[in-house]
Amino acid sequence: MSDVLAFVDANLGRFRSELYDFLRIQSISAVQEHEGDMRRAAEWLADRMRDAGLKASIHETPGHPVVLGEWRGAGDDAPTVLIYGHYDVQPPEPLDEWISPPFEPTERNGKVFARGSADDKGQLYMHVKAIEAHMKAAGKLPVNVILLAEGEEEVGSENLVPFVKEHADRLACDHVVISDSNMFDEGLPSILFSLRGLAYFEIHVKGARSDLHSGQFGGTVTNPGNALSQIIASLHDADGKVAVEGFYDDVAVWDADVLEGIRNLPFDEEEYRKSLEVPALGGEKGYSALERLWVRPTCDVNGILCGYTGEGAKTVLPGKAMAKVSFRLVPDQSPEKVKELVEAHVRKVAPKGVTVDIEPLHGGRPWRTRPQGTLVEAASKALEEAFGVRPVLQGEGGSIPIVVDFEEQLNASALLVGFALPGCNLHAPNEWFELEAYEKGIRALCMLYENLGAGAAG
Ligand code: BES
Ligand code: ZN
């Protein structure tokens, strides 16, 4: 094992510059025009997997390709680990808010700034490098490995579900390991016990045949902007609860020890408030910020389109309005049921005089686990060795839609161990990844595979 870690130390500079090559590829899954970049990223990744000693293959889907890297030389007695990550990134807009260009990785203050540095190319590539370190320094891996990288996580993973079903035999494994989340704080690694799910909609409101003069017609027809605002306002009550009937029916009650664990985490709400530069925190009454983030569902407007938003005043009565609205879900809510409840709610509250259509976008199921057993032991020990401090257990407010499908289809439990930091601007301008976390994390992953191969925390 010391050879493996020495290999990591000796090659850190190269590990960084290779990651920067990966980050230069504009693999934006949501934008059609970047289809070629998506393919280039998939091919680049497959080549690096080969360099690391894996057998790599690219699999077509109706959307962006899946990249698989495999090595099964540890034998039938050794466990098989499926590692999952994604090579697609979110669009970088608004571009003028980036201090350095999003696809030109730039180091500042011990961090690398680039779109995808944290979510998820940096974290995915850490696994490629940990695998390479074992293969080059020891000639083998302590476990059998399947490395699956998808190109559609940021757009809902729709084509990955059928891919996993279709290739369930090939993907059969004992453990699933995913690094696409945060550490709890700088220097404090964590293991996740939950992820929220998602139900995402577009609400389209249509009024008169076209925009109208707001003086000539105002007062005679329902304004789609007013109607949409009314619909949006109806989604919450005065206590910040989601006011959709039946919405909380399936919200699970959490065990007292998990809630106790959350209360005991080193978290200061006032500092959190300051870091976000808001005059006060918001959300549902009666819960702490971490509870609101991890164990409570939410509803948020993600975008609104309506009327005149250019310079100066234009007295116009818009002909239509649209809002993107999403719900973060917690166990045991389901996106399908929430869709029905939201449709019924909007039908009920929509004012007369406009037509309202709801178009469902993507969704994902919430996930939770009781972190325990070999997998978690192996990870805790590896993280403690690499970071010098025992990891904490935490929930997560974001979503990784495929996790539940992996567990169901492959009958294996998932370990979520991430290395980004809470303030690292995921999906926002100036996304960054801490270089120290990159390096210590690669060492931790080397030790994780080792511990899993040794059969237990050992
Ligand atoms: N890496 C994130 C999930 C995440 C976010 C984990 C924050 C930990 C902290 C992932 O890439 C992501 O953004 N997922 C989407 C899923 C959606 C598009 C279905 C999300 O949560 O919005
Ligand atoms: Zn993301």
PDB file of C-alpha atoms in Angstrom, residues 16 28 82 99 154-155 161 164 171 197 202 223 229-230 258 269 299 305 310 345 351 383-384 388:
ATOM      1  CA  ARG A  16      -3.655  17.872 -11.775  1.00  0.00           C
ATOM      2  CA  ILE A  28     -22.496  20.663 -21.421  1.00  0.00           C
ATOM      3  CA  LEU A  82     -19.087  -0.240  -9.198  1.00  0.00           C
ATOM      4  CA  ILE A  99     -13.448  35.772 -12.715  1.00  0.00           C
ATOM      5  CA  GLU A 154     -27.234  17.049 -15.081  1.00  0.00           C
ATOM      6  CA  VAL A 155     -30.267  16.505 -17.295  1.00  0.00           C
ATOM      7  CA  VAL A 161     -31.978   3.735 -16.087  1.00  0.00           C
ATOM      8  CA  VAL A 164     -28.473  -0.247 -16.044  1.00  0.00           C
ATOM      9  CA  LEU A 171     -22.790  -4.290 -13.829  1.00  0.00           C
ATOM     10  CA  GLY A 197     -35.288  13.552  -4.844  1.00  0.00           C
ATOM     11  CA  GLU A 202     -42.901  23.934 -16.356  1.00  0.00           C
ATOM     12  CA  ASN A 223     -53.225  38.868 -17.125  1.00  0.00           C
ATOM     13  CA  SER A 229     -48.009  34.841  -9.726  1.00  0.00           C
ATOM     14  CA  GLN A 230     -51.237  33.782  -8.044  1.00  0.00           C
ATOM     15  CA  VAL A 258     -30.251  10.514  13.042  1.00  0.00           C
ATOM     16  CA  GLU A 269     -26.629  29.092  11.166  1.00  0.00           C
ATOM     17  CA  CYS A 299     -40.753  23.890  -3.572  1.00  0.00           C
ATOM     18  CA  LEU A 305     -40.591  34.217 -18.168  1.00  0.00           C
ATOM     19  CA  GLY A 310     -36.034  45.163 -21.318  1.00  0.00           C
ATOM     20  CA  HIS A 345     -53.409  21.820  -7.097  1.00  0.00           C
ATOM     21  CA  PRO A 351     -57.912  31.717 -12.113  1.00  0.00           C
ATOM     22  CA  LEU A 383     -10.996   8.938   5.170  1.00  0.00           C
ATOM     23  CA  GLU A 384      -9.619   9.144   8.687  1.00  0.00           C
ATOM     24  CA  GLY A 388      -6.471  12.879   9.883  1.00  0.00           C
TER      25      GLY A 388
END
